[in-house]
mmCIF file of C-alpha atoms in Angstrom:
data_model
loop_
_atom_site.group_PDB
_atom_site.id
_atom_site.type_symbol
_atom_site.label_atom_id
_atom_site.label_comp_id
_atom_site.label_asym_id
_atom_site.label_seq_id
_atom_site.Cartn_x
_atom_site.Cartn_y
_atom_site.Cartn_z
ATOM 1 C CA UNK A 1016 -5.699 25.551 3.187
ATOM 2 C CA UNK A 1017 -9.434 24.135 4.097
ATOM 3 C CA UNK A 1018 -8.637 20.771 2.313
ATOM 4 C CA UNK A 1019 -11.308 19.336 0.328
ATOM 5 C CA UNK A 1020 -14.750 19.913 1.919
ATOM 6 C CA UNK A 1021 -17.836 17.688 1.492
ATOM 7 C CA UNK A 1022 -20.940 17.965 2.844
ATOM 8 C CA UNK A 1023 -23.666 16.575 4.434
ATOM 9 C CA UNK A 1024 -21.305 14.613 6.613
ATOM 10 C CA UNK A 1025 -24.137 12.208 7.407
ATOM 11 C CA UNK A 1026 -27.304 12.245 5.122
ATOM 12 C CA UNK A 1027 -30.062 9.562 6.591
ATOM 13 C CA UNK A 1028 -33.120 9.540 3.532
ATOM 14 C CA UNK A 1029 -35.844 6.833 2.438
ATOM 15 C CA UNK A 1030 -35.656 4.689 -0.336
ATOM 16 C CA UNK A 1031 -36.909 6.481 -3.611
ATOM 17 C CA UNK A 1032 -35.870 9.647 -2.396
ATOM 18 C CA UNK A 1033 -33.230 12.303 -4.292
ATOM 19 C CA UNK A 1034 -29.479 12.451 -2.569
ATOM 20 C CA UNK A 1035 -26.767 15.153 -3.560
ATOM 21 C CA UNK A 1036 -23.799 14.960 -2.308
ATOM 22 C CA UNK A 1037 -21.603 18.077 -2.697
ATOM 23 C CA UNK A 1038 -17.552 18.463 -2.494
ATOM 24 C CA UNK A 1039 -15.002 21.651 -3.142
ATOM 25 C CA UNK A 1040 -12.136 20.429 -3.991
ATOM 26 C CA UNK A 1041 -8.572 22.399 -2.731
ATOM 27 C CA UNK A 1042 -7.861 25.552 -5.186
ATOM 28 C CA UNK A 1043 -5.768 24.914 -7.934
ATOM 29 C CA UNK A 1044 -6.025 21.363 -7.908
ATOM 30 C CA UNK A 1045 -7.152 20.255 -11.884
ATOM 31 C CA UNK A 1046 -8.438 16.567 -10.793
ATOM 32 C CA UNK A 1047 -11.542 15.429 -8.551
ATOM 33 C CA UNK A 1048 -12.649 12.583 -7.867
ATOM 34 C CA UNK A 1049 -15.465 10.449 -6.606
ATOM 35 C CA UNK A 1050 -15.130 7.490 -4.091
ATOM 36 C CA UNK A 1051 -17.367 5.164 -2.705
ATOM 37 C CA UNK A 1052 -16.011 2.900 0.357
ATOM 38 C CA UNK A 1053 -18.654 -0.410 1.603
ATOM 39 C CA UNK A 1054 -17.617 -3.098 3.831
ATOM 40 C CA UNK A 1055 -17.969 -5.455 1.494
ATOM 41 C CA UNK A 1056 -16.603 -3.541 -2.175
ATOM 42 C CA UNK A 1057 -13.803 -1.717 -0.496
ATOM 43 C CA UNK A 1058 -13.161 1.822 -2.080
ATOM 44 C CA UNK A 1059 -14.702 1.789 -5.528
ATOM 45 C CA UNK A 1060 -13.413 4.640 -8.374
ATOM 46 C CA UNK A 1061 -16.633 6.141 -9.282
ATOM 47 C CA UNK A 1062 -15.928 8.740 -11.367
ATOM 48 C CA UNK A 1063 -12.911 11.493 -12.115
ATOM 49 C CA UNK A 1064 -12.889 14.841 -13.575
ATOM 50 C CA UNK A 1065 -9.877 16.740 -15.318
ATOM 51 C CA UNK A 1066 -9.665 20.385 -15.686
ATOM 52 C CA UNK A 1067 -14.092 19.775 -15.194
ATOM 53 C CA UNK A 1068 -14.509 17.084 -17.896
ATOM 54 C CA UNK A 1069 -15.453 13.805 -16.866
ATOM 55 C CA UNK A 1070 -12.488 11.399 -18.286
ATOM 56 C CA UNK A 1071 -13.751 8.186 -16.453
ATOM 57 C CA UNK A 1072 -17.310 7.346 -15.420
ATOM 58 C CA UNK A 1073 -16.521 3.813 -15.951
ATOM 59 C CA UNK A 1074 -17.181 2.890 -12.002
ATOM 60 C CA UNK A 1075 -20.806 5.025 -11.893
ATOM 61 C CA UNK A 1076 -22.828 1.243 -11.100
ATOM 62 C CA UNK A 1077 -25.875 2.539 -12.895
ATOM 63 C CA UNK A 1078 -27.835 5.445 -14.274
ATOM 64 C CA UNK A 1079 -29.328 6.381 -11.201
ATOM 65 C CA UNK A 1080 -25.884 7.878 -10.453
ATOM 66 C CA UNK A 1081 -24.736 10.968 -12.209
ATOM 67 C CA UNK A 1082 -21.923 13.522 -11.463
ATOM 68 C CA UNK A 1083 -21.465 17.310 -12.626
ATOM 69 C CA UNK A 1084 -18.821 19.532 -12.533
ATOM 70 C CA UNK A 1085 -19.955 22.943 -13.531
ATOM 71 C CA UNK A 1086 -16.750 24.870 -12.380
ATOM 72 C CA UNK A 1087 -13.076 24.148 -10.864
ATOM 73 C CA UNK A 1088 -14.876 24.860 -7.253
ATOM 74 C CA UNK A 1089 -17.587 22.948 -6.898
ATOM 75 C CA UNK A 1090 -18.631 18.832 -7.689
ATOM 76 C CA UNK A 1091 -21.907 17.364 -7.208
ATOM 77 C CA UNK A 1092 -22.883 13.716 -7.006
ATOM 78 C CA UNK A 1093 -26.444 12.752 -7.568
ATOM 79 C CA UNK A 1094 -28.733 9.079 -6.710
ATOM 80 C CA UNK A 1095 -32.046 9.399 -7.794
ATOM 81 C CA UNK A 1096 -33.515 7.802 -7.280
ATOM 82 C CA UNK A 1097 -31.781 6.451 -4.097
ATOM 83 C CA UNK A 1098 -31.888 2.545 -2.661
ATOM 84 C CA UNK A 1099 -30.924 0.929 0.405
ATOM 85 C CA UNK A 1100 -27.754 -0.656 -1.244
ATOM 86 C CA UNK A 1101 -26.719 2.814 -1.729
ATOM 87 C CA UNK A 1102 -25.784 3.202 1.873
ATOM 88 C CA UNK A 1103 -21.914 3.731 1.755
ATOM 89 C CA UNK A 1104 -19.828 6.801 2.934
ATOM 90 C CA UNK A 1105 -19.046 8.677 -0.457
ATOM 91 C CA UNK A 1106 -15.334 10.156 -0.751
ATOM 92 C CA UNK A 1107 -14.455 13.412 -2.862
ATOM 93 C CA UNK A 1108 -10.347 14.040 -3.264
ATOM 94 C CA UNK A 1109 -8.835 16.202 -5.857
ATOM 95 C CA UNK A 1110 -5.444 16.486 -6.864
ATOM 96 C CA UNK A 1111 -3.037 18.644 -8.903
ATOM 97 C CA UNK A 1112 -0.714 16.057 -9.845
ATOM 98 C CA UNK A 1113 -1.291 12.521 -10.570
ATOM 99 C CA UNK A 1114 0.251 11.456 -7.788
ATOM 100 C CA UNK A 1115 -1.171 12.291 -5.059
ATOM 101 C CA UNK A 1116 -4.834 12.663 -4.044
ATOM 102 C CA UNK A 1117 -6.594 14.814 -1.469
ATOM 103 C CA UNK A 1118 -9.350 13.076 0.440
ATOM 104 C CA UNK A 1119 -12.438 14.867 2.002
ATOM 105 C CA UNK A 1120 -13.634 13.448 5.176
ATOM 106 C CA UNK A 1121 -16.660 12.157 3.560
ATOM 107 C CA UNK A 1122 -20.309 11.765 3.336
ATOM 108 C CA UNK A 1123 -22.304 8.756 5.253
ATOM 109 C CA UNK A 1124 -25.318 7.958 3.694
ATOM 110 C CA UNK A 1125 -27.685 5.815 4.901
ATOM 111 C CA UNK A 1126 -31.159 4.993 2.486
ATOM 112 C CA UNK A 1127 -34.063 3.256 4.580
ATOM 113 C CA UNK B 670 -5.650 -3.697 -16.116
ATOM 114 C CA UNK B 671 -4.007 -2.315 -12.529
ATOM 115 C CA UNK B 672 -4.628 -4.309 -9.350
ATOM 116 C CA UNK B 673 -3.650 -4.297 -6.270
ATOM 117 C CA UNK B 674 -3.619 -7.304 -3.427
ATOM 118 C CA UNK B 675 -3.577 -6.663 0.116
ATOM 119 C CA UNK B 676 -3.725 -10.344 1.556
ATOM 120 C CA UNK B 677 -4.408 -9.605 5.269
ATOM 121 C CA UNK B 678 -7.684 -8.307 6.300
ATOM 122 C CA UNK B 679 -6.749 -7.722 9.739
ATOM 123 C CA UNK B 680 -3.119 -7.761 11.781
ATOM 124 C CA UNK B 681 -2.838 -7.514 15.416
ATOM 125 C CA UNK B 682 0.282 -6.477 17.044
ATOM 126 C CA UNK B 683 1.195 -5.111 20.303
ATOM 127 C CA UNK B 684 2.886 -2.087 20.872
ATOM 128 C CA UNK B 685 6.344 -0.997 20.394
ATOM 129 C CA UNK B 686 6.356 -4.361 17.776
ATOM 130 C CA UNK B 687 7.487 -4.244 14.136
ATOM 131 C CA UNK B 688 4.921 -4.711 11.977
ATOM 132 C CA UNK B 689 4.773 -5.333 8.300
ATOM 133 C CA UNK B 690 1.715 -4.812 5.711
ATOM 134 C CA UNK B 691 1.889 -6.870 2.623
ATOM 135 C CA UNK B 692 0.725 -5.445 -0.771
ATOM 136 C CA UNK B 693 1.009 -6.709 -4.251
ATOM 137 C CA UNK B 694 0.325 -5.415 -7.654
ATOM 138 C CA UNK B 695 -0.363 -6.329 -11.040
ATOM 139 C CA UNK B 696 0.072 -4.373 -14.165
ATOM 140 C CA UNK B 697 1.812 -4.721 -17.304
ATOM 141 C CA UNK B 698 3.719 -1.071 -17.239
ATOM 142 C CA UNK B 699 4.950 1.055 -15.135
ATOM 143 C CA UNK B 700 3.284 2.314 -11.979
ATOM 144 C CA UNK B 701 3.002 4.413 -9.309
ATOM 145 C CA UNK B 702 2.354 3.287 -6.067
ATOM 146 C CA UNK B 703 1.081 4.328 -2.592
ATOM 147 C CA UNK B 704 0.158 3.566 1.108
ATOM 148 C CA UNK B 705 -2.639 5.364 2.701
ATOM 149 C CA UNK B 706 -3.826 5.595 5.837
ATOM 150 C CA UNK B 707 -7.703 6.055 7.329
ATOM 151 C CA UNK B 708 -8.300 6.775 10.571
ATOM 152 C CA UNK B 709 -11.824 6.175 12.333
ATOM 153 C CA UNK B 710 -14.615 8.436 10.931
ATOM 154 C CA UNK B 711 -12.350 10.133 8.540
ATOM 155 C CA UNK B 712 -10.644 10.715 4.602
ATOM 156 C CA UNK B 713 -7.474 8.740 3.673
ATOM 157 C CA UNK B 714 -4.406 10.801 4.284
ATOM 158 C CA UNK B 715 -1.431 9.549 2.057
ATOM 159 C CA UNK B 716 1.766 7.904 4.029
ATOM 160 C CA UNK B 717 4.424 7.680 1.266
ATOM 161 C CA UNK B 718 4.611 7.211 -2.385
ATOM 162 C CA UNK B 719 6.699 5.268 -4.706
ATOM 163 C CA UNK B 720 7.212 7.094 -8.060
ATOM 164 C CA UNK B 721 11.201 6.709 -8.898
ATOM 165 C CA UNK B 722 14.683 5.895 -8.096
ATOM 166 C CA UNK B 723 14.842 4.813 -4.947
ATOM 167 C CA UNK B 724 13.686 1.534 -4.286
ATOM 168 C CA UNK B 725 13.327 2.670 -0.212
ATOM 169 C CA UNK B 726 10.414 5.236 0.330
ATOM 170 C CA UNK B 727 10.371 6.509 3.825
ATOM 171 C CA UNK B 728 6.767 8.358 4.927
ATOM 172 C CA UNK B 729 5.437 10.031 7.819
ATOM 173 C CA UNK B 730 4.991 8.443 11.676
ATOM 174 C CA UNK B 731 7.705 6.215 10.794
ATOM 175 C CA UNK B 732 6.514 4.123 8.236
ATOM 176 C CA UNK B 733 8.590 3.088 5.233
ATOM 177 C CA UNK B 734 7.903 0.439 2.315
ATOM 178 C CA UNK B 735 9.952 -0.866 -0.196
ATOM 179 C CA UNK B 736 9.164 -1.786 -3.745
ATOM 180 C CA UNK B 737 10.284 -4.733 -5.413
ATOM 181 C CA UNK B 738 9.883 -5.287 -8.936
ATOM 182 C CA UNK B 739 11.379 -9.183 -9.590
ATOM 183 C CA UNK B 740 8.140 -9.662 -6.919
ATOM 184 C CA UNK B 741 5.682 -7.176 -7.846
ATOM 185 C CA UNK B 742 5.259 -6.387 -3.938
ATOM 186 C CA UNK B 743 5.630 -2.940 -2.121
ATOM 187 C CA UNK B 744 5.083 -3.715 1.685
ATOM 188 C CA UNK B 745 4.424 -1.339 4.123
ATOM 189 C CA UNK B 746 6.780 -1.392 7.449
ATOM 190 C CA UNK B 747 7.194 0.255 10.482
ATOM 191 C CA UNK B 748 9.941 -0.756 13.148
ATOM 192 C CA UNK B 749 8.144 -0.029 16.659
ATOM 193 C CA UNK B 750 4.356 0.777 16.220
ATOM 194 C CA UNK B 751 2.356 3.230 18.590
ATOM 195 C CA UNK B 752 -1.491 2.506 19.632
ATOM 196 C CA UNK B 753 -2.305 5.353 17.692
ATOM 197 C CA UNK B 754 -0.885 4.021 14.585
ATOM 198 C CA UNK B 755 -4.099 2.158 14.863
ATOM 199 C CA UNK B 756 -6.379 2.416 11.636
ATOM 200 C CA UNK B 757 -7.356 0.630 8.424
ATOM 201 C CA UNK B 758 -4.278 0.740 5.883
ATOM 202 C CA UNK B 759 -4.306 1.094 1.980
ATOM 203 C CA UNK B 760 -2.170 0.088 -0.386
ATOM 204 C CA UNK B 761 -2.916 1.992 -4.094
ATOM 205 C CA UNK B 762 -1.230 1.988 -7.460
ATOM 206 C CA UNK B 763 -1.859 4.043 -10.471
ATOM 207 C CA UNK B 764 -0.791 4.265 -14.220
ATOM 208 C CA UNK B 765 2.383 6.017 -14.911
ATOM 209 C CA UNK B 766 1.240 9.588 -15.259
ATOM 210 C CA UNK B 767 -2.256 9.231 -14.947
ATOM 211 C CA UNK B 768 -4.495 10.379 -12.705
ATOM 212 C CA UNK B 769 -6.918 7.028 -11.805
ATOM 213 C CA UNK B 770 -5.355 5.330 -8.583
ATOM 214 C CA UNK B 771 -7.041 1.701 -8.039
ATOM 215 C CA UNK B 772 -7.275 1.099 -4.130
ATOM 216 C CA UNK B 773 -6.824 -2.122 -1.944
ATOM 217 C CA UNK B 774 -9.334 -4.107 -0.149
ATOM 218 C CA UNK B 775 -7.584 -2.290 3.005
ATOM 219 C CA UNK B 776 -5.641 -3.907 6.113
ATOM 220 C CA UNK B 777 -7.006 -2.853 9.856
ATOM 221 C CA UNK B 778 -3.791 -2.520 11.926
ATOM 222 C CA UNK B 779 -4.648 -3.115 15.429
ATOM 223 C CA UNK B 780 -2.582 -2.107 18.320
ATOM 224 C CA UNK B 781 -2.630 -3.560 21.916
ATOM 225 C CA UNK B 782 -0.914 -2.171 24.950
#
């Protein structure tokens, strides 16, 4: 098994621009979710998808963020448009259980 | 709401040392609860998980932690550490049956030679 893949693995972009981050999550796992880890906020819950549906968007910090989930394969995560206090490496894991998550290695992005 | 209270930042400890990583919690029901590991420059891998029954949950590389309910506390031990159980350490819990795990603030395990 691949394990959840994300990509870019480093995205460097200027303030103002458009950022997608993308992430498959493992096959057959029902649950993704969407991290982001800072120095100083720790690992933040962004948002989490079940069976595709967004159940909790509760930790998206503002409407520049959004998050799809078109099929079971594929996640997208979306700042637009982007600022500096974006910078933060983004984490997708997905799960089957709710027990135990699945990290990606994750996505550094750094806004100028 | 779920929290979860890792009180050291940072612990330094030379090798072949016991070590112990202290994390509490705070929720009203029951909970699941978990230690993850992240090493440099990559995703958090999972170490053990305590769901049920036995108070004692052993992981992998060693590491064990035990979960006490009277103290709200599930600490994270290992007997003898290795240098390359260096890496930033995180303690999680999550509703009983649900899928939205609430992270740590981390601790960075150091080992020395």
């Amino acid at each position: 098994d691949a394990g959840v893949i994300q990509s870019p693995r480093h995205e460097v972009t200027e303030m103002g621009q458009e950022v997608t981050l993308r992430c498959k999550p493992i096959s057959g796992h029902n649950s993704l979710f969407w991290y982001r880890q800072t120095m100083m906020r720790g690992l933040e819950l962004l948002i989490y998808f079940n069976n595709n549906v967004p159940i909790d968007d509760s930790g998206m910090p503002e409407d520049r963020f959004s998050a799809k989930m078109p099929n079971a394969s594929f996640s997208t995560l979306k700042i637009q448009p982007s600022e500096p206090r974006d910078s933060a490496v983004y984490f997708c894991a997905s799960s089957q259980t709710p027990v135990e998550l699945f990290f990606g290695e994750g996505s550094r992005l750094t806004v100028l | 709401a779920q929290s979860v209270t890792q009180l050291d930042s940072q612990v330094p400890v030379f090798e072949e040392a016991p070590v112990e990583l202290r994390c509490n919690y705070s929720s009203s029901v029951s909970v699941y609860l978990f230690w993850y590991v992240q090493y440099p420059n990559q995703g958090l891998q999972l170490l053990l998980k305590y769901l049920s029954g036995s108070t004692l949950v052993k992981g992998i590389n060693g590491f064990e932690a035990e979960f006490n309910k009277s103290q709200t506390s599930f600490h994270l031990r290992k007997p003898s550490v290795h240098i390359s159980d260096t890496a930033e350490y995180f303690c999680a819990v999550s509703l009983y049956n649900t899928d939205k795990l609430i992270f740590g603030t981390g601790t960075r395990l150091q080992v020395f030679p």
